[in-house]
PDB file of C-alpha atoms in Angstrom:
ATOM      1  CA  MET A   1     -18.706  12.107  14.741  1.00 52.00           C
ATOM      2  CA  SER A   2     -15.038  12.776  14.718  1.00 62.00           C
ATOM      3  CA  SER A   3     -12.893  14.293  12.211  1.00 86.00           C
ATOM      4  CA  PHE A   4     -11.066  11.808  10.128  1.00 94.00           C
ATOM      5  CA  ALA A   5      -7.470  11.448  11.123  1.00 97.00           C
ATOM      6  CA  LEU A   6      -4.606   9.568   9.011  1.00 98.00           C
ATOM      7  CA  ASN A   7      -3.526   6.294  10.805  1.00 98.00           C
ATOM      8  CA  PRO A   8      -0.417   6.828  11.760  1.00 98.00           C
ATOM      9  CA  ARG A   9       1.137   3.842  11.086  1.00 98.00           C
ATOM     10  CA  LEU A  10       0.192   4.760   7.236  1.00 98.00           C
ATOM     11  CA  GLU A  11       1.362   8.083   7.452  1.00 98.00           C
ATOM     12  CA  GLY A  12       4.539   6.648   8.305  1.00 98.00           C
ATOM     13  CA  ASP A  13       4.664   4.701   5.597  1.00 98.00           C
ATOM     14  CA  SER A  14       3.613   6.472   2.713  1.00 98.00           C
ATOM     15  CA  LEU A  15       4.173   9.885   1.672  1.00 98.00           C
ATOM     16  CA  PHE A  16       1.033  12.981   0.437  1.00 98.00           C
ATOM     17  CA  VAL A  17       0.256  12.563  -3.263  1.00 98.00           C
ATOM     18  CA  ALA A  18      -2.895  14.488  -3.769  1.00 98.00           C
ATOM     19  CA  ASP A  19      -6.269  15.245  -1.782  1.00 97.00           C
ATOM     20  CA  LEU A  20      -9.034  13.304  -4.004  1.00 97.00           C
ATOM     21  CA  PRO A  21     -13.082  14.829  -3.933  1.00 97.00           C
ATOM     22  CA  LEU A  22     -13.115  11.340  -1.172  1.00 98.00           C
ATOM     23  CA  SER A  23      -9.759  10.094  -0.856  1.00 98.00           C
ATOM     24  CA  MET A  24      -6.203  11.280   0.200  1.00 98.00           C
ATOM     25  CA  LEU A  25      -3.948   9.303  -2.511  1.00 98.00           C
ATOM     26  CA  ARG A  26      -0.360   8.803  -1.406  1.00 98.00           C
ATOM     27  CA  LEU A  27       2.248   6.803  -2.165  1.00 98.00           C
ATOM     28  CA  MET A  28       4.080   3.490  -0.302  1.00 98.00           C
ATOM     29  CA  LYS A  29       8.133   4.169   0.733  1.00 98.00           C
ATOM     30  CA  ASP A  30       9.018   1.351  -1.073  1.00 98.00           C
ATOM     31  CA  ALA A  31      11.361   1.365  -4.275  1.00 98.00           C
ATOM     32  CA  ASN A  32      10.343  -2.280  -5.181  1.00 98.00           C
ATOM     33  CA  TYR A  33       6.936  -1.604  -6.751  1.00 98.00           C
ATOM     34  CA  PRO A  34       5.445   2.111  -7.800  1.00 98.00           C
ATOM     35  CA  TRP A  35       2.661   1.815  -5.095  1.00 98.00           C
ATOM     36  CA  LEU A  36      -0.575   3.980  -3.660  1.00 98.00           C
ATOM     37  CA  LEU A  37      -3.330   3.850  -1.779  1.00 98.00           C
ATOM     38  CA  LEU A  38      -6.034   5.666  -1.626  1.00 98.00           C
ATOM     39  CA  VAL A  39      -7.952   6.669   1.769  1.00 98.00           C
ATOM     40  CA  PRO A  40     -11.123   7.646   2.338  1.00 98.00           C
ATOM     41  CA  ARG A  41     -11.435  10.513   4.362  1.00 98.00           C
ATOM     42  CA  LYS A  42     -14.179  10.274   6.751  1.00 97.00           C
ATOM     43  CA  SER A  43     -13.663   8.741  10.374  1.00 95.00           C
ATOM     44  CA  ASP A  44     -14.653   5.122  12.439  1.00 95.00           C
ATOM     45  CA  LEU A  45     -14.142   3.317   8.578  1.00 98.00           C
ATOM     46  CA  VAL A  46     -13.254  -0.447   7.954  1.00 98.00           C
ATOM     47  CA  GLU A  47     -14.762  -1.920   4.456  1.00 98.00           C
ATOM     48  CA  ILE A  48     -15.243  -0.752   2.188  1.00 98.00           C
ATOM     49  CA  ILE A  49     -19.402  -1.403   2.768  1.00 98.00           C
ATOM     50  CA  ASP A  50     -18.910   0.386   5.605  1.00 98.00           C
ATOM     51  CA  LEU A  51     -19.025   3.654   2.884  1.00 98.00           C
ATOM     52  CA  ASP A  52     -22.819   4.698   1.845  1.00 98.00           C
ATOM     53  CA  GLU A  53     -24.046   2.661  -1.684  1.00 98.00           C
ATOM     54  CA  ALA A  54     -22.932   6.920  -2.997  1.00 98.00           C
ATOM     55  CA  GLU A  55     -18.875   6.194  -1.272  1.00 98.00           C
ATOM     56  CA  GLN A  56     -18.359   3.506  -2.940  1.00 98.00           C
ATOM     57  CA  GLY A  57     -19.314   4.850  -6.354  1.00 98.00           C
ATOM     58  CA  GLN A  58     -16.818   7.342  -5.814  1.00 98.00           C
ATOM     59  CA  LEU A  59     -14.717   5.400  -4.437  1.00 98.00           C
ATOM     60  CA  MET A  60     -14.437   3.250  -7.318  1.00 98.00           C
ATOM     61  CA  GLN A  61     -13.809   6.058  -9.880  1.00 98.00           C
ATOM     62  CA  GLU A  62     -11.141   6.933  -7.478  1.00 98.00           C
ATOM     63  CA  ILE A  63      -9.328   3.146  -8.231  1.00 98.00           C
ATOM     64  CA  ALA A  64      -9.875   4.046 -11.665  1.00 98.00           C
ATOM     65  CA  LEU A  65      -8.653   6.859 -12.273  1.00 98.00           C
ATOM     66  CA  VAL A  66      -6.147   5.924  -9.726  1.00 98.00           C
ATOM     67  CA  SER A  67      -5.509   2.936 -11.889  1.00 98.00           C
ATOM     68  CA  LYS A  68      -4.692   4.254 -14.793  1.00 98.00           C
ATOM     69  CA  LEU A  69      -2.881   7.786 -13.327  1.00 97.00           C
ATOM     70  CA  LEU A  70      -0.489   4.599 -12.224  1.00 98.00           C
ATOM     71  CA  ARG A  71       0.020   2.721 -15.516  1.00 97.00           C
ATOM     72  CA  THR A  72       0.419   5.175 -17.838  1.00 96.00           C
ATOM     73  CA  VAL A  73       3.340   6.661 -15.369  1.00 96.00           C
ATOM     74  CA  SER A  74       4.720   4.178 -14.595  1.00 97.00           C
ATOM     75  CA  ASN A  75       4.408   1.989 -17.430  1.00 97.00           C
ATOM     76  CA  CYS A  76       3.708  -1.457 -15.653  1.00 98.00           C
ATOM     77  CA  GLU A  77       2.717  -4.957 -16.863  1.00 98.00           C
ATOM     78  CA  LYS A  78      -0.563  -5.433 -14.622  1.00 98.00           C
ATOM     79  CA  LEU A  79      -2.347  -3.010 -11.719  1.00 98.00           C
ATOM     80  CA  ASN A  80      -2.764  -5.028  -8.474  1.00 98.00           C
ATOM     81  CA  ILE A  81      -5.972  -2.950  -6.588  1.00 98.00           C
ATOM     82  CA  GLY A  82      -6.693  -4.416  -2.849  1.00 98.00           C
ATOM     83  CA  ALA A  83      -8.269  -3.586  -0.067  1.00 98.00           C
ATOM     84  CA  LEU A  84      -7.020  -5.818   2.971  1.00 98.00           C
ATOM     85  CA  GLY A  85      -6.903  -4.217   6.452  1.00 97.00           C
ATOM     86  CA  ASN A  86      -5.583  -6.884   8.473  1.00 97.00           C
ATOM     87  CA  GLN A  87      -3.183  -4.907  10.020  1.00 96.00           C
ATOM     88  CA  VAL A  88      -3.927  -1.612   9.852  1.00 97.00           C
ATOM     89  CA  SER A  89      -7.860  -1.308  10.543  1.00 96.00           C
ATOM     90  CA  GLN A  90      -8.247   2.331   8.684  1.00 98.00           C
ATOM     91  CA  LEU A  91      -9.753   1.262   4.833  1.00 98.00           C
ATOM     92  CA  HIS A  92      -7.764   1.586   3.004  1.00 98.00           C
ATOM     93  CA  VAL A  93      -7.192   0.288  -1.336  1.00 98.00           C
ATOM     94  CA  HIS A  94      -3.637  -0.618  -2.351  1.00 98.00           C
ATOM     95  CA  VAL A  95      -3.765   0.200  -5.912  1.00 98.00           C
ATOM     96  CA  ILE A  96      -0.348  -1.379  -7.125  1.00 98.00           C
ATOM     97  CA  ALA A  97       2.300  -1.047  -9.911  1.00 98.00           C
ATOM     98  CA  ARG A  98       3.282  -4.473 -11.410  1.00 98.00           C
ATOM     99  CA  PHE A  99       6.138  -6.166 -13.137  1.00 98.00           C
ATOM    100  CA  ARG A 100       7.495  -9.409 -13.766  1.00 98.00           C
ATOM    101  CA  ASP A 101      10.286  -8.980 -12.492  1.00 98.00           C
ATOM    102  CA  ASP A 102       9.411  -6.861  -9.542  1.00 98.00           C
ATOM    103  CA  ALA A 103      10.580  -8.572  -5.959  1.00 97.00           C
ATOM    104  CA  ALA A 104       7.345 -10.632  -5.688  1.00 97.00           C
ATOM    105  CA  TRP A 105       5.997 -11.509  -9.273  1.00 97.00           C
ATOM    106  CA  PRO A 106       3.411 -13.465  -9.345  1.00 96.00           C
ATOM    107  CA  GLY A 107       2.564 -13.229  -5.964  1.00 95.00           C
ATOM    108  CA  PRO A 108       0.857 -10.298  -3.878  1.00 96.00           C
ATOM    109  CA  VAL A 109       3.659  -7.748  -2.664  1.00 97.00           C
ATOM    110  CA  TRP A 110       2.489  -8.208   0.729  1.00 95.00           C
ATOM    111  CA  GLY A 111       5.283  -9.150   3.924  1.00 89.00           C
ATOM    112  CA  VAL A 112       7.205 -10.702   0.839  1.00 91.00           C
ATOM    113  CA  VAL A 113      10.442  -8.809   0.427  1.00 95.00           C
ATOM    114  CA  PRO A 114      11.560  -6.166   3.046  1.00 96.00           C
ATOM    115  CA  PRO A 115      10.296  -2.496   1.294  1.00 97.00           C
ATOM    116  CA  ARG A 116      13.139  -0.904  -0.111  1.00 97.00           C
ATOM    117  CA  GLU A 117      14.065   3.246   0.377  1.00 96.00           C
ATOM    118  CA  TYR A 118      13.559   5.345  -2.174  1.00 97.00           C
ATOM    119  CA  ASP A 119      16.432   7.689  -2.802  1.00 94.00           C
ATOM    120  CA  PRO A 120      14.783  11.512  -2.583  1.00 90.00           C
ATOM    121  CA  GLU A 121      14.826  12.855  -5.443  1.00 96.00           C
ATOM    122  CA  SER A 122      12.734   9.780  -6.747  1.00 96.00           C
ATOM    123  CA  ALA A 123      10.402   9.499  -4.976  1.00 96.00           C
ATOM    124  CA  ASP A 124      10.442  13.155  -5.274  1.00 96.00           C
ATOM    125  CA  ASN A 125      10.246  12.644  -9.130  1.00 97.00           C
ATOM    126  CA  LEU A 126       7.215   9.816  -8.957  1.00 97.00           C
ATOM    127  CA  ILE A 127       4.861  12.357  -7.289  1.00 98.00           C
ATOM    128  CA  ASP A 128       5.554  14.962  -9.372  1.00 97.00           C
ATOM    129  CA  HIS A 129       4.678  13.396 -12.420  1.00 96.00           C
ATOM    130  CA  LEU A 130       1.661  10.906 -10.207  1.00 97.00           C
ATOM    131  CA  GLN A 131       0.218  15.230  -9.545  1.00 97.00           C
ATOM    132  CA  ASP A 132       1.138  16.306 -13.705  1.00 96.00           C
ATOM    133  CA  ALA A 133      -1.279  13.301 -14.623  1.00 95.00           C
ATOM    134  CA  LEU A 134      -3.457  13.721 -12.524  1.00 96.00           C
ATOM    135  CA  ALA A 135      -4.309  17.891 -13.030  1.00 94.00           C
ATOM    136  CA  ASP A 136      -3.792  16.574 -17.103  1.00 93.00           C
ATOM    137  CA  ALA A 137      -6.884  14.090 -16.201  1.00 91.00           C
ATOM    138  CA  ILE A 138      -8.840  16.234 -14.266  1.00 83.00           C
ATOM    139  CA  ARG A 139      -8.188  19.365 -16.469  1.00 78.00           C
TER     140      ARG A 139
ATOM    141  CA  MET B   1     -16.322 -10.183 -30.540  1.00 52.00           C
ATOM    142  CA  SER B   2     -16.136 -13.225 -28.999  1.00 62.00           C
ATOM    143  CA  SER B   3     -18.703 -13.754 -26.120  1.00 86.00           C
ATOM    144  CA  PHE B   4     -17.734 -14.989 -22.430  1.00 94.00           C
ATOM    145  CA  ALA B   5     -16.169 -18.107 -21.501  1.00 97.00           C
ATOM    146  CA  LEU B   6     -14.684 -18.951 -17.985  1.00 98.00           C
ATOM    147  CA  ASN B   7     -10.755 -19.903 -17.320  1.00 98.00           C
ATOM    148  CA  PRO B   8     -10.227 -22.938 -17.005  1.00 98.00           C
ATOM    149  CA  ARG B   9      -8.327 -22.791 -14.057  1.00 98.00           C
ATOM    150  CA  LEU B  10     -10.487 -20.698 -11.908  1.00 98.00           C
ATOM    151  CA  GLU B  11     -13.340 -23.307 -13.135  1.00 98.00           C
ATOM    152  CA  GLY B  12     -11.970 -26.334 -12.257  1.00 98.00           C
ATOM    153  CA  ASP B  13     -10.897 -23.793  -8.330  1.00 98.00           C
ATOM    154  CA  SER B  14     -14.207 -23.857  -8.007  1.00 98.00           C
ATOM    155  CA  LEU B  15     -18.116 -23.737  -7.467  1.00 98.00           C
ATOM    156  CA  PHE B  16     -20.949 -21.859  -9.432  1.00 98.00           C
ATOM    157  CA  VAL B  17     -22.853 -19.633  -6.115  1.00 98.00           C
ATOM    158  CA  ALA B  18     -24.371 -17.268  -8.702  1.00 98.00           C
ATOM    159  CA  ASP B  19     -25.202 -15.203 -12.626  1.00 97.00           C
ATOM    160  CA  LEU B  20     -25.275 -11.512 -10.940  1.00 97.00           C
ATOM    161  CA  PRO B  21     -26.019  -9.092 -13.444  1.00 97.00           C
ATOM    162  CA  LEU B  22     -22.287  -7.848 -14.495  1.00 98.00           C
ATOM    163  CA  SER B  23     -20.346 -10.776 -12.205  1.00 98.00           C
ATOM    164  CA  MET B  24     -20.408 -15.099 -12.211  1.00 98.00           C
ATOM    165  CA  LEU B  25     -20.336 -15.128  -8.610  1.00 98.00           C
ATOM    166  CA  ARG B  26     -18.313 -18.845  -6.711  1.00 98.00           C
ATOM    167  CA  LEU B  27     -16.878 -20.589  -4.494  1.00 98.00           C
ATOM    168  CA  MET B  28     -13.910 -21.391  -3.590  1.00 98.00           C
ATOM    169  CA  LYS B  29     -12.874 -24.846  -3.281  1.00 98.00           C
ATOM    170  CA  ASP B  30     -10.916 -23.882   0.061  1.00 98.00           C
ATOM    171  CA  ALA B  31     -12.756 -24.463   3.243  1.00 98.00           C
ATOM    172  CA  ASN B  32      -9.709 -22.463   4.711  1.00 98.00           C
ATOM    173  CA  TYR B  33     -11.304 -19.479   4.581  1.00 98.00           C
ATOM    174  CA  PRO B  34     -15.371 -18.657   2.909  1.00 98.00           C
ATOM    175  CA  TRP B  35     -13.916 -17.042   0.111  1.00 98.00           C
ATOM    176  CA  LEU B  36     -16.103 -15.808  -2.629  1.00 98.00           C
ATOM    177  CA  LEU B  37     -14.734 -15.094  -6.707  1.00 98.00           C
ATOM    178  CA  LEU B  38     -16.695 -12.122  -9.132  1.00 98.00           C
ATOM    179  CA  VAL B  39     -15.780 -12.516 -12.502  1.00 98.00           C
ATOM    180  CA  PRO B  40     -17.367 -10.339 -15.457  1.00 98.00           C
ATOM    181  CA  ARG B  41     -18.576 -12.399 -18.412  1.00 98.00           C
ATOM    182  CA  LYS B  42     -17.632 -10.057 -20.471  1.00 97.00           C
ATOM    183  CA  SER B  43     -14.578 -11.431 -22.852  1.00 95.00           C
ATOM    184  CA  ASP B  44     -11.059 -10.459 -22.859  1.00 95.00           C
ATOM    185  CA  LEU B  45     -11.344  -8.881 -19.145  1.00 98.00           C
ATOM    186  CA  VAL B  46      -8.239  -8.379 -17.213  1.00 98.00           C
ATOM    187  CA  GLU B  47      -8.061  -4.555 -15.667  1.00 98.00           C
ATOM    188  CA  ILE B  48     -11.227  -3.209 -13.765  1.00 98.00           C
ATOM    189  CA  ILE B  49     -10.446  -0.468 -16.059  1.00 98.00           C
ATOM    190  CA  ASP B  50     -10.975  -2.874 -19.257  1.00 98.00           C
ATOM    191  CA  LEU B  51     -14.848  -1.975 -18.264  1.00 98.00           C
ATOM    192  CA  ASP B  52     -16.474   0.366 -18.464  1.00 98.00           C
ATOM    193  CA  GLU B  53     -17.638   3.419 -16.300  1.00 98.00           C
ATOM    194  CA  ALA B  54     -21.224   1.769 -15.376  1.00 98.00           C
ATOM    195  CA  GLU B  55     -19.490  -1.676 -15.108  1.00 98.00           C
ATOM    196  CA  GLN B  56     -17.534  -0.350 -12.472  1.00 98.00           C
ATOM    197  CA  GLY B  57     -19.859   0.543 -10.899  1.00 98.00           C
ATOM    198  CA  GLN B  58     -22.502  -2.436 -11.224  1.00 98.00           C
ATOM    199  CA  LEU B  59     -18.744  -4.079 -10.426  1.00 98.00           C
ATOM    200  CA  MET B  60     -18.309  -1.440  -7.157  1.00 98.00           C
ATOM    201  CA  GLN B  61     -22.339  -2.988  -6.155  1.00 98.00           C
ATOM    202  CA  GLU B  62     -22.079  -7.068  -7.080  1.00 98.00           C
ATOM    203  CA  ILE B  63     -18.587  -6.399  -4.224  1.00 98.00           C
ATOM    204  CA  ALA B  64     -20.843  -4.537  -2.130  1.00 98.00           C
ATOM    205  CA  LEU B  65     -23.338  -7.287  -2.021  1.00 98.00           C
ATOM    206  CA  VAL B  66     -21.118  -9.995  -1.624  1.00 98.00           C
ATOM    207  CA  SER B  67     -19.754  -8.015   1.028  1.00 98.00           C
ATOM    208  CA  LYS B  68     -22.803  -8.081   3.249  1.00 98.00           C
ATOM    209  CA  LEU B  69     -23.709 -11.846   2.364  1.00 97.00           C
ATOM    210  CA  LEU B  70     -20.354 -13.313   3.197  1.00 98.00           C
ATOM    211  CA  ARG B  71     -20.417 -11.817   6.089  1.00 97.00           C
ATOM    212  CA  THR B  72     -24.065 -12.716   7.219  1.00 96.00           C
ATOM    213  CA  VAL B  73     -22.774 -16.609   6.497  1.00 96.00           C
ATOM    214  CA  SER B  74     -19.659 -16.393   7.509  1.00 97.00           C
ATOM    215  CA  ASN B  75     -19.599 -14.242  10.375  1.00 97.00           C
ATOM    216  CA  CYS B  76     -16.532 -13.500  10.302  1.00 98.00           C
ATOM    217  CA  GLU B  77     -13.780 -10.815  11.405  1.00 98.00           C
ATOM    218  CA  LYS B  78     -12.669  -9.169   8.506  1.00 98.00           C
ATOM    219  CA  LEU B  79     -13.263  -8.627   4.396  1.00 98.00           C
ATOM    220  CA  ASN B  80     -10.456  -8.729   2.525  1.00 98.00           C
ATOM    221  CA  ILE B  81     -10.679  -7.790  -1.412  1.00 98.00           C
ATOM    222  CA  GLY B  82      -8.865  -7.509  -4.530  1.00 98.00           C
ATOM    223  CA  ALA B  83      -8.357  -8.432  -8.019  1.00 98.00           C
ATOM    224  CA  LEU B  84      -4.308  -9.322  -9.039  1.00 98.00           C
ATOM    225  CA  GLY B  85      -4.301 -11.763 -11.615  1.00 97.00           C
ATOM    226  CA  ASN B  86      -1.017 -12.075 -11.601  1.00 97.00           C
ATOM    227  CA  GLN B  87      -1.603 -15.729 -12.454  1.00 96.00           C
ATOM    228  CA  VAL B  88      -5.071 -15.239 -13.740  1.00 97.00           C
ATOM    229  CA  SER B  89      -4.770 -12.713 -15.591  1.00 96.00           C
ATOM    230  CA  GLN B  90      -8.900 -13.284 -16.632  1.00 98.00           C
ATOM    231  CA  LEU B  91     -10.479 -10.234 -14.282  1.00 98.00           C
ATOM    232  CA  HIS B  92     -11.702 -11.914 -11.012  1.00 98.00           C
ATOM    233  CA  VAL B  93     -12.054  -9.826  -8.094  1.00 98.00           C
ATOM    234  CA  HIS B  94     -11.793 -12.137  -5.054  1.00 98.00           C
ATOM    235  CA  VAL B  95     -13.707 -10.971  -1.732  1.00 98.00           C
ATOM    236  CA  ILE B  96     -12.553 -13.112   1.095  1.00 98.00           C
ATOM    237  CA  ALA B  97     -13.704 -13.793   4.473  1.00 98.00           C
ATOM    238  CA  ARG B  98     -11.035 -13.340   7.377  1.00 98.00           C
ATOM    239  CA  PHE B  99     -11.160 -14.510  11.001  1.00 98.00           C
ATOM    240  CA  ARG B 100      -8.236 -13.558  13.122  1.00 98.00           C
ATOM    241  CA  ASP B 101      -7.270 -17.311  13.922  1.00 98.00           C
ATOM    242  CA  ASP B 102      -7.522 -18.752   9.880  1.00 98.00           C
ATOM    243  CA  ALA B 103      -4.339 -19.831   8.338  1.00 97.00           C
ATOM    244  CA  ALA B 104      -2.913 -16.849   6.679  1.00 97.00           C
ATOM    245  CA  TRP B 105      -3.539 -14.007   9.266  1.00 97.00           C
ATOM    246  CA  PRO B 106      -2.629 -11.580   9.267  1.00 96.00           C
ATOM    247  CA  GLY B 107      -0.717 -11.737   5.813  1.00 95.00           C
ATOM    248  CA  PRO B 108      -3.066 -12.150   3.099  1.00 96.00           C
ATOM    249  CA  VAL B 109      -4.305 -15.480   1.843  1.00 97.00           C
ATOM    250  CA  TRP B 110      -2.818 -16.060  -2.057  1.00 95.00           C
ATOM    251  CA  GLY B 111      -0.118 -18.954  -1.518  1.00 89.00           C
ATOM    252  CA  VAL B 112       0.226 -19.070   2.000  1.00 91.00           C
ATOM    253  CA  VAL B 113      -0.926 -22.443   2.481  1.00 95.00           C
ATOM    254  CA  PRO B 114      -2.659 -25.326  -0.199  1.00 96.00           C
ATOM    255  CA  PRO B 115      -6.177 -24.952  -0.467  1.00 97.00           C
ATOM    256  CA  ARG B 116      -7.554 -27.659   1.461  1.00 97.00           C
ATOM    257  CA  GLU B 117     -10.716 -29.675   0.663  1.00 96.00           C
ATOM    258  CA  TYR B 118     -14.514 -29.588   1.827  1.00 97.00           C
ATOM    259  CA  ASP B 119     -16.457 -31.807   2.272  1.00 94.00           C
ATOM    260  CA  PRO B 120     -19.138 -32.097  -0.175  1.00 90.00           C
ATOM    261  CA  GLU B 121     -21.819 -31.078   2.141  1.00 96.00           C
ATOM    262  CA  SER B 122     -20.097 -28.285   3.668  1.00 96.00           C
ATOM    263  CA  ALA B 123     -19.031 -27.076  -0.005  1.00 96.00           C
ATOM    264  CA  ASP B 124     -22.913 -27.839  -0.692  1.00 97.00           C
ATOM    265  CA  ASN B 125     -24.268 -26.505   2.272  1.00 97.00           C
ATOM    266  CA  LEU B 126     -22.334 -23.135   2.309  1.00 97.00           C
ATOM    267  CA  ILE B 127     -22.949 -22.357  -1.174  1.00 98.00           C
ATOM    268  CA  ASP B 128     -26.966 -22.996  -0.180  1.00 97.00           C
ATOM    269  CA  HIS B 129     -26.783 -20.211   2.186  1.00 96.00           C
ATOM    270  CA  LEU B 130     -25.019 -18.196   0.317  1.00 97.00           C
ATOM    271  CA  GLN B 131     -27.936 -18.634  -2.343  1.00 97.00           C
ATOM    272  CA  ASP B 132     -30.940 -18.256   0.418  1.00 96.00           C
ATOM    273  CA  ALA B 133     -28.967 -14.683   1.560  1.00 95.00           C
ATOM    274  CA  LEU B 134     -28.984 -13.104  -2.249  1.00 96.00           C
ATOM    275  CA  ALA B 135     -32.309 -14.584  -3.124  1.00 94.00           C
ATOM    276  CA  ASP B 136     -33.379 -12.598   0.657  1.00 93.00           C
ATOM    277  CA  ALA B 137     -30.908  -9.413  -0.771  1.00 91.00           C
ATOM    278  CA  ILE B 138     -32.911  -9.711  -4.245  1.00 83.00           C
ATOM    279  CA  ARG B 139     -36.017  -9.521  -3.528  1.00 78.00           C
TER     280      ARG B 139
END
């Protein structure tokens, strides 16, 4: 078994936030939407059903935890959760905060408008908020 | 607490397949993609995190079961799983069989091409196959 390596495209498109028990949590570099990724740290995963049943349960717990954090931090109107992987096959789950006035509403976010760059301070602030909320949640 | 009622738009866009312990399983009326919906049978759900933790675990089990069934029955190349709910707020999870030559590949399916009608026999056959595979899986 090879060890976990983050797909280079996922790595380039996102910033590290935290390591959860199963997944790496990352922030997508797209200021259009507060947009997180959960990437289970196991090699050779493509589908959720490539995880064993206990890991699937853990992934759901992490989706729920991150959903609550993101809603609290962003004050969003809707959450979008998705595991697609048509372009990058390494298993990753999108957890996206949506607003009725965002760039893609009411459609899904993928491929609608080009990513909008964060100014570095905003991305750092958002990551700090997420890390603080995570620390509170698991305390 | 009001009892569960399926959203009229979800009902009109899909056909009944089976009742799982938590969710109703339905087939979307779109022959472009073998496309299933899981609709947890509880009232007033919008987000996955509106379910309690045990129900979230059950939902994940049903997503995994249905993913395996759909892959077996469709022989698909990729699964797409999503809980969006921007247009129909009642909580529903999409489980979609994707192919490299399908109408939306490699993008997500939502809103790309108009639904393509099944001939009634094809939809019935697919539902029969799914029901048989489900009966085998839970035997």
